[in-house]
Structures are given as structure tokens and as C-alpha cells.
mmCIF file of C-alpha atoms in Angstrom:
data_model
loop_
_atom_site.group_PDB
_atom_site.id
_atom_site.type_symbol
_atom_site.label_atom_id
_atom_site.label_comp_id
_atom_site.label_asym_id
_atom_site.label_seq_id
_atom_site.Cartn_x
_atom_site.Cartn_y
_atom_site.Cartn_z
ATOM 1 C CA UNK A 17 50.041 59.486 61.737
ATOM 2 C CA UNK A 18 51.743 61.786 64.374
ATOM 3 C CA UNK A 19 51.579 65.558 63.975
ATOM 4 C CA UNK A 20 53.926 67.830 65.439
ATOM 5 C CA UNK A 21 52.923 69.657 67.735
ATOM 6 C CA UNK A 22 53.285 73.751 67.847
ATOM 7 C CA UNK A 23 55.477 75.349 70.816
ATOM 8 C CA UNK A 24 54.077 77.846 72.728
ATOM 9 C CA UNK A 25 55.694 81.346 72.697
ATOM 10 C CA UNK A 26 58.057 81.959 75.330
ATOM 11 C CA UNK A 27 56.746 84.638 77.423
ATOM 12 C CA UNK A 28 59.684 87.426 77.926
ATOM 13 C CA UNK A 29 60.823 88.737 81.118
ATOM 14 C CA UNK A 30 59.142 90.978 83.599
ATOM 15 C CA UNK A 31 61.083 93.604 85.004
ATOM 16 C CA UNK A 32 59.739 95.805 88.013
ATOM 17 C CA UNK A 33 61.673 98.894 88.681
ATOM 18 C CA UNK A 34 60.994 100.700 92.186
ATOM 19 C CA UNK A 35 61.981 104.163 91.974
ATOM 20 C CA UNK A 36 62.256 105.663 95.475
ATOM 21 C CA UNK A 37 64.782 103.309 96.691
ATOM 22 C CA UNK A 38 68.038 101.742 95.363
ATOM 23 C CA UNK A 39 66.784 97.982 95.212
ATOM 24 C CA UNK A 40 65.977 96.781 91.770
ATOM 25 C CA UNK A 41 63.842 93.431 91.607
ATOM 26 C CA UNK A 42 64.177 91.512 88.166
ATOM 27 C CA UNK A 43 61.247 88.264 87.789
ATOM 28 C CA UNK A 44 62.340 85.693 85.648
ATOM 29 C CA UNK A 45 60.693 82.452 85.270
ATOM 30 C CA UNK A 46 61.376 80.479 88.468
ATOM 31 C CA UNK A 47 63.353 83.133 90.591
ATOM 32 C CA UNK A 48 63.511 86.258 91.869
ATOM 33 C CA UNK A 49 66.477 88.243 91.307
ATOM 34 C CA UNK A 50 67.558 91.352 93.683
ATOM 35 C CA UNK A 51 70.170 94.117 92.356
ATOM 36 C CA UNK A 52 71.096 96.523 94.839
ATOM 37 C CA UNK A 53 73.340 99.434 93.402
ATOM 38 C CA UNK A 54 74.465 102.873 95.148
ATOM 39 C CA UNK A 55 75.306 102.176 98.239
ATOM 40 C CA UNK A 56 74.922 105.105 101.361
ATOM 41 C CA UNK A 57 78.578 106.574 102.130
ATOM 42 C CA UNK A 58 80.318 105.074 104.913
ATOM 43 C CA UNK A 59 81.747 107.308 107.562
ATOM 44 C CA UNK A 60 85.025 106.703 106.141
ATOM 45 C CA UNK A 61 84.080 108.449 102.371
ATOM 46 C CA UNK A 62 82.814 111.500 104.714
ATOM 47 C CA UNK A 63 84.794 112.257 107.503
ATOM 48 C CA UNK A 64 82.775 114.693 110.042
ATOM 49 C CA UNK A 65 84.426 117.991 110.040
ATOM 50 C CA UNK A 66 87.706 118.804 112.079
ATOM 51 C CA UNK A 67 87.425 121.861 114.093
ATOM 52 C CA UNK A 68 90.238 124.569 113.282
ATOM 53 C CA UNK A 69 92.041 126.232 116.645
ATOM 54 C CA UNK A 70 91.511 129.538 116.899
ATOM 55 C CA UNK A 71 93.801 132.313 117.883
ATOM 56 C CA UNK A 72 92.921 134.119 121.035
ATOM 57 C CA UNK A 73 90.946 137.588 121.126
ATOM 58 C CA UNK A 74 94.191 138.567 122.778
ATOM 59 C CA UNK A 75 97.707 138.280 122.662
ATOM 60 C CA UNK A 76 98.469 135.713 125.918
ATOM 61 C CA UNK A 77 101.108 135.886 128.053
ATOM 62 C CA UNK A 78 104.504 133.948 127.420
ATOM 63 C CA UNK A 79 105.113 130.875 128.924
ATOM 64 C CA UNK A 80 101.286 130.150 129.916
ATOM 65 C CA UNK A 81 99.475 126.509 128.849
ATOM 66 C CA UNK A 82 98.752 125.862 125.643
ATOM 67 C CA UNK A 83 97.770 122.979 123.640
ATOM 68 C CA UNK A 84 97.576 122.843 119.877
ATOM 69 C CA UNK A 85 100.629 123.917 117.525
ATOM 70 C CA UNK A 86 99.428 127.463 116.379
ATOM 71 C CA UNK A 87 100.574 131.125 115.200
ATOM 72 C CA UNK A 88 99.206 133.922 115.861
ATOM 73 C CA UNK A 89 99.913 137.426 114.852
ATOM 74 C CA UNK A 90 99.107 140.896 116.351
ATOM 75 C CA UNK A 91 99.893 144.930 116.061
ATOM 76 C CA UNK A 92 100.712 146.550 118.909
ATOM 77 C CA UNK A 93 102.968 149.333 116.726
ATOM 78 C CA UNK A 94 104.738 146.350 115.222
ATOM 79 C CA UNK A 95 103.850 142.836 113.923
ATOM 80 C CA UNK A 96 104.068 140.429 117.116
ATOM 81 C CA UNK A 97 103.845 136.767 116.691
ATOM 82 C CA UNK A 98 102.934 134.481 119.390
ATOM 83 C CA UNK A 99 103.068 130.450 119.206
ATOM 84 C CA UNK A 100 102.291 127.687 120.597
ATOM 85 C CA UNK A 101 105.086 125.416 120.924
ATOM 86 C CA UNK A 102 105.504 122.525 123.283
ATOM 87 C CA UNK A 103 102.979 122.983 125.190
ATOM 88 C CA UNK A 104 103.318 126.740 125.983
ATOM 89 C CA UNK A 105 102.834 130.359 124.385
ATOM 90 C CA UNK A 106 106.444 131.709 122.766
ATOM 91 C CA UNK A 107 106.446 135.080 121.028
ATOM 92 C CA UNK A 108 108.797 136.753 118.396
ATOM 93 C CA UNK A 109 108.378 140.792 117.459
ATOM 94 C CA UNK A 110 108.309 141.373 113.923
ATOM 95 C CA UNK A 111 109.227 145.095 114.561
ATOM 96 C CA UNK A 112 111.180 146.551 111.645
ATOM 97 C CA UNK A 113 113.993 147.836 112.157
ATOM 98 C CA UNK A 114 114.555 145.550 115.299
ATOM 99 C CA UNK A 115 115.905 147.909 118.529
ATOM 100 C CA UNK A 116 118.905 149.388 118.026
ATOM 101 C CA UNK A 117 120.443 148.375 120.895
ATOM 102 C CA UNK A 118 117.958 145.736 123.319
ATOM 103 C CA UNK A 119 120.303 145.940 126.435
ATOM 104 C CA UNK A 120 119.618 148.649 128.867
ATOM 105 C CA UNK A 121 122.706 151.020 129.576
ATOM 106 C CA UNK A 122 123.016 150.319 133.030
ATOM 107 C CA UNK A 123 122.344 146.354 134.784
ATOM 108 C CA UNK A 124 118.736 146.003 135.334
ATOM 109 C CA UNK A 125 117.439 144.417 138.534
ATOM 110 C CA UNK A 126 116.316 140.816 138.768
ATOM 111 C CA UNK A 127 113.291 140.881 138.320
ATOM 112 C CA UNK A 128 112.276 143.886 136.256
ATOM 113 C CA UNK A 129 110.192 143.719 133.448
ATOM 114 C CA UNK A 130 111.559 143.149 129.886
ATOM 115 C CA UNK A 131 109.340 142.120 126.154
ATOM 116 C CA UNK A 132 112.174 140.435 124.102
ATOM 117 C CA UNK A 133 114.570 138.081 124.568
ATOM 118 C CA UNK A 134 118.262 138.621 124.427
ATOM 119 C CA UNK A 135 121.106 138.556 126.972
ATOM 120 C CA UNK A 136 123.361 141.483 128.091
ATOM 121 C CA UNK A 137 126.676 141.778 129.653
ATOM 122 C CA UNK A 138 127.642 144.470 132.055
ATOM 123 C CA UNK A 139 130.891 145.342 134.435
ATOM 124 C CA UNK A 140 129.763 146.571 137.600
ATOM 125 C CA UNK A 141 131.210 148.090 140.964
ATOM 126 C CA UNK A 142 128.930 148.288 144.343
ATOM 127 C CA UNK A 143 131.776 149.180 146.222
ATOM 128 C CA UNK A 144 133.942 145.540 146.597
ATOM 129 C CA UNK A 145 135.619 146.421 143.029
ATOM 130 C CA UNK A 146 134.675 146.066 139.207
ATOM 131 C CA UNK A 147 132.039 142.554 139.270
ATOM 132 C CA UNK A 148 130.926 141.149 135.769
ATOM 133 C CA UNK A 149 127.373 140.264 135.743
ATOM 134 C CA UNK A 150 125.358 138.708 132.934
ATOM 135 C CA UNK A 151 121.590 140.119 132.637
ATOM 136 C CA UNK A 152 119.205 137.423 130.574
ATOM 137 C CA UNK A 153 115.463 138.424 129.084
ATOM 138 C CA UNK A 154 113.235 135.792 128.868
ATOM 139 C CA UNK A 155 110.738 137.715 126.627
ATOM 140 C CA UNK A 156 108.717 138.326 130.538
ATOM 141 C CA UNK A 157 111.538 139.248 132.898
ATOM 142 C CA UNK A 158 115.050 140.144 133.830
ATOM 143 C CA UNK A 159 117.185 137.847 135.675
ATOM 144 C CA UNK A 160 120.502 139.055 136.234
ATOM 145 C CA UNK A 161 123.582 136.467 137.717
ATOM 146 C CA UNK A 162 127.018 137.578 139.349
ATOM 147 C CA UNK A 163 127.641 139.723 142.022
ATOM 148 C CA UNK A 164 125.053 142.367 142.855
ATOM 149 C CA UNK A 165 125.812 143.921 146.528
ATOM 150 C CA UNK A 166 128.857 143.952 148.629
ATOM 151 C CA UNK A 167 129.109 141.339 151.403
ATOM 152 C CA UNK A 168 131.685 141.427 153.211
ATOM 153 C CA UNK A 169 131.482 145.436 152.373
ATOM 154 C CA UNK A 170 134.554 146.967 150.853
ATOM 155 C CA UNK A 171 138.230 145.638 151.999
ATOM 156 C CA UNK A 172 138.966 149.425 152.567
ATOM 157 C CA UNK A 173 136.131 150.646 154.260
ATOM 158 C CA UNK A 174 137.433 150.372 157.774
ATOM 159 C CA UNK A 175 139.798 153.399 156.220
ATOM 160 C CA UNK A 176 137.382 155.604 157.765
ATOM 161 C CA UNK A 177 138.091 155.397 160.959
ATOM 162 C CA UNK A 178 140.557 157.497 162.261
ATOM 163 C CA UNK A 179 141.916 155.769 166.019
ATOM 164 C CA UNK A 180 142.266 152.296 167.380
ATOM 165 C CA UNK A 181 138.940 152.225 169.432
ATOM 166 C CA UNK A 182 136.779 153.335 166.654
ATOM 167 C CA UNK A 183 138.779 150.771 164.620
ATOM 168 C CA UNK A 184 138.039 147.998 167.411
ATOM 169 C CA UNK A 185 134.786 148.681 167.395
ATOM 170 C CA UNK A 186 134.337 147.258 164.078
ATOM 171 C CA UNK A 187 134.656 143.371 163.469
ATOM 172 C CA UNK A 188 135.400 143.606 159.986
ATOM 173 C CA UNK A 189 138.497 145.999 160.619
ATOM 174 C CA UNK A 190 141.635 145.437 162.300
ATOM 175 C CA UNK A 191 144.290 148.216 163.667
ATOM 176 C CA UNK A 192 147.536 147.287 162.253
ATOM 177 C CA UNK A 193 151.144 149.176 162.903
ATOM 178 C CA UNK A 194 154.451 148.757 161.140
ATOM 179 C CA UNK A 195 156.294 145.706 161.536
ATOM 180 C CA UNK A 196 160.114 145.098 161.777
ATOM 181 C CA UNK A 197 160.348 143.306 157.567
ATOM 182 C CA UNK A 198 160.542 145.431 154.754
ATOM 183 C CA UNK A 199 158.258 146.933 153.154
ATOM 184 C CA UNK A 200 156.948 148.101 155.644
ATOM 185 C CA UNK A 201 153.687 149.242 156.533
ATOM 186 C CA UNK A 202 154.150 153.075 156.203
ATOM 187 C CA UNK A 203 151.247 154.120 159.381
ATOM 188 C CA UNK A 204 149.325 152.750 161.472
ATOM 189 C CA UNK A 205 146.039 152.446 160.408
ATOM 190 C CA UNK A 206 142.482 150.648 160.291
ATOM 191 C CA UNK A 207 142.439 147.965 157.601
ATOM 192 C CA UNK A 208 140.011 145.152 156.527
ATOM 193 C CA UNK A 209 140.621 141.862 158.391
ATOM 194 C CA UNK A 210 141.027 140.232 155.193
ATOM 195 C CA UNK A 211 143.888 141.178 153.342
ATOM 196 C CA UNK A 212 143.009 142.933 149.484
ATOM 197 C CA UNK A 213 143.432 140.641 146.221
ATOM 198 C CA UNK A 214 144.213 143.445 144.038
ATOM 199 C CA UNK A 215 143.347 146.749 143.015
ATOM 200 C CA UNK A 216 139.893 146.717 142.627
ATOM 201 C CA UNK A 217 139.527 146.301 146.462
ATOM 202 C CA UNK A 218 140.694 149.523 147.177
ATOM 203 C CA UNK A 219 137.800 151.786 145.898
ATOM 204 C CA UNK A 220 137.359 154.000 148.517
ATOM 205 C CA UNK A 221 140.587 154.786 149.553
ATOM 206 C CA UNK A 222 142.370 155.034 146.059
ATOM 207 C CA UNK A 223 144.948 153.176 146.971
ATOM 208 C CA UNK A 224 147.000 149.834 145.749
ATOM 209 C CA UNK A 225 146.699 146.412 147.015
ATOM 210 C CA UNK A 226 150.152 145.881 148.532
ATOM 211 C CA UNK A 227 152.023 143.152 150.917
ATOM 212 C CA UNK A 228 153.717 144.782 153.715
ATOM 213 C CA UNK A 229 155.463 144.040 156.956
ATOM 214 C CA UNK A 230 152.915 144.540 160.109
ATOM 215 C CA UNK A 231 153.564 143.915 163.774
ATOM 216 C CA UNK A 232 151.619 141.082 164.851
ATOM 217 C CA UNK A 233 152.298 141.729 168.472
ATOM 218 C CA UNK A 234 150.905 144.587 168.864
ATOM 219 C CA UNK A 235 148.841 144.747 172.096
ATOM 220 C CA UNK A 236 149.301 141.251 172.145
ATOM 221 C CA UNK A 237 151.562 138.657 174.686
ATOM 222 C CA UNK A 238 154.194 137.589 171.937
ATOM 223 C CA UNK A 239 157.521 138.850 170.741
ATOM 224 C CA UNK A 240 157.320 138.871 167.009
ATOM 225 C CA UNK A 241 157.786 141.999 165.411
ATOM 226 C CA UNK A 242 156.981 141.436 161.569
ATOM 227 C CA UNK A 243 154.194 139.401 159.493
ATOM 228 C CA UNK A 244 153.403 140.321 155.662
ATOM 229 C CA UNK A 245 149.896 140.784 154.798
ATOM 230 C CA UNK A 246 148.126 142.274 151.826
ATOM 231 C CA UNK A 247 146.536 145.629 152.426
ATOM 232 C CA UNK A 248 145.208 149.178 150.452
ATOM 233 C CA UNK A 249 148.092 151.033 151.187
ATOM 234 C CA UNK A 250 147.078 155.062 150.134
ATOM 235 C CA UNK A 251 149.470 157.106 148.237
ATOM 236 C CA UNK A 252 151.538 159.328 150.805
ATOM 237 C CA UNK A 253 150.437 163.131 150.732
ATOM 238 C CA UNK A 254 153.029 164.976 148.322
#
């Protein structure tokens, strides 16, 4: 007769738990069994830290170098905001209230020095006759464009001299006497030897840019006795 035989206890499971690192290792009967939990961060969960661009100690000069995308503010009696833009240093005054007028009264030179930016327009007159000229700020300096001294100088200057040798003299004058057409020229006279385009060329002499009859012969080998040409013609003496 057979007897059963009794079945040994199962023996349960020994677990070994290492607590300085993050490795568990579970026995079991007939294997080993690693678990690895919490992981180290990778240098994607922790970014190292971006640097932030500073401002300079002090305000820099327009249109120098720069090279990251920045404002910057400073008081200098108002609120003054330079920033980087592009590659270069722009500024913008926060002064309250703004100027009340930004353009000088009278044309500045090219050149001169200016702190905002703005344009101004101005008639002038160096002598040739009433010019327009446009004077531009670029937040740094003036540059002006349009006329800004006489050359030639004035068609009327040569009114200054007073005879026909003096008059010769000069090769931007020409002695002219009344021709035989009408209107005539009412003297002879030293005149520009470019005729006048209109009032404004006859600043020194007061007079009006007229077209009269000269004699184109005179001192010269030729027989004609009238040509019309444009000239300051002064006001006869009441």
C-alpha cells in the first residue's frame, strides 16, 4: 500500500533592496530579476542657463555695432531709449513735452551736431537768389542738400563796376551798350555774361530780370546793331 507523500512548503521570495542607488534586485527561484526606476535627467529636462544681455554702463553712440535685440533706457533730464535693432544702436527721447519746435531757425551747416531725428525745410539766399534747401537729423548729425554758396557768384555782381576796363577785367562780366531793337537797353553798363532767369538774380542791384535790345558789335568787326538778352536792368533814378 502506497502512501502519499507530504509536499514541502514552498519557500517565499527573497527580496534585497539596496538603498543608496536606484537599482532594485528581486531573487526568485531560478532568476534574477533587475528593476531600475528614477532615471538621472537628461540635458534636455534641464537646459543649462541662457545668459541675459545686458545694457551698457552707458548710453552708446547711434549707429555703432551691436548684436542682440535689446532696450535700454537712461535719464539725462529726460527718459532716453536706445536699441538695438538690426545690427546697430537706434535711440528715441522720451522727453515730455517733446521740443517745441526741433528745427533750428536758421539752415544749419552740414555737418553740425544734432540729438533727434527730424527733417527741416528752409528758403535761403547767399547772394544767387532765394535757394530751397532741405536740412535732415539723423539723431548724430546735420546734413543739409540744395544749394549752399554761390557759384557762378551773383548774375548782378559785375554791377559794381563802374567803366569798361574794370568791367573787362572780369571774366564773369561783360560791357554791354544799347542796341538798335526795342526795348532797349537804357545804359551802358557791366552785366553778368549769362543773362538773369528772373528776379531773384538781381539781389544786389534791386533790379528786374528783363530782355532788352544790346549792340552786339560793339568793339567788335560786324555790322549788327541789336541782339535781345536777359539782364538786371535797375530802376532809373526818379
Amino acid at each position: 500500500m502506497s502512501f502519499p507523500r507530504k509536499q514541502k512548503p514552498r519557500r517565499k521570495p527573497f527580496v534585497v533592496t539596496v538603498a543608496q542607488a536606484a537599482t532594485a534586485v528581486v531573487l526568485l527561484p531560478g532568476c534574477i530579476t533587475t528593476v531600475t526606476s528614477n532615471p538621472p535627467p537628461t540635458e534636455s529636462e534641464n537646459p543649462p542657463p541662457v545668459e541675459t544681455p545686458e545694457c551698457p554702463a552707458t548710453p552708446p553712440d547711434t549707429n555703432t555695432p551691436c548684436t542682440e535685440p535689446l532696450s535700454c533706457e537712461y535719464n539725462s533730464g529726460c527718459v532716453e531709449v536706445y536699441f538695438c535693432e538690426e545690427g546697430s544702436w537706434h535711440m528715441t527721447s522720451g522727453c515730455n513735452p517733446p521740443p517745441v519746435d526741433p528745427c533750428p531757425p536758421e539752415a544749419p551747416a552740414s555737418g553740425a551736431l544734432c540729438s533727434y531725428v527730424t527733417t527741416c525745410s528752409y528758403t535761403v539766399d547767399y547772394g544767387c537768389g532765394p535757394q530751397e534747401q532741405t536740412a535732415s537729423c539723423d539723431g548724430t548729425v546735420w546734413t543739409t542738400e540744395g544749394i549752399s554758396t554761390c557759384n557762378p557768384p551773383p548774375p548782378d555782381s559785375c554791377v559794381s563796376y563802374k567803366n569798361e576796363t574794370e568791367c573787362g577785367a572780369d571774366a564773369g562780366c561783360r560791357w554791354l551798350v544799347p542796341g538798335c531793337g526795342m526795348p532797349a537797353l537804357p545804359e551802358a553798363g557791366c552785366f553778368a555774361v549769362t543773362d538773369c532767369s528772373g528776379d531773384f538774380d538781381c539781389p544786389i542791384s534791386g533790379g528786374t530780370c528783363q530782355e532788352v535790345s544790346i549792340n552786339p558789335c560793339h568793339n567788335q568787326p560786324c555790322n549788327a546793331c541789336g541782339m535781345t538778352v536777359s539782364v538786371c536792368v535797375t530802376p532809373a533814378a526818379p
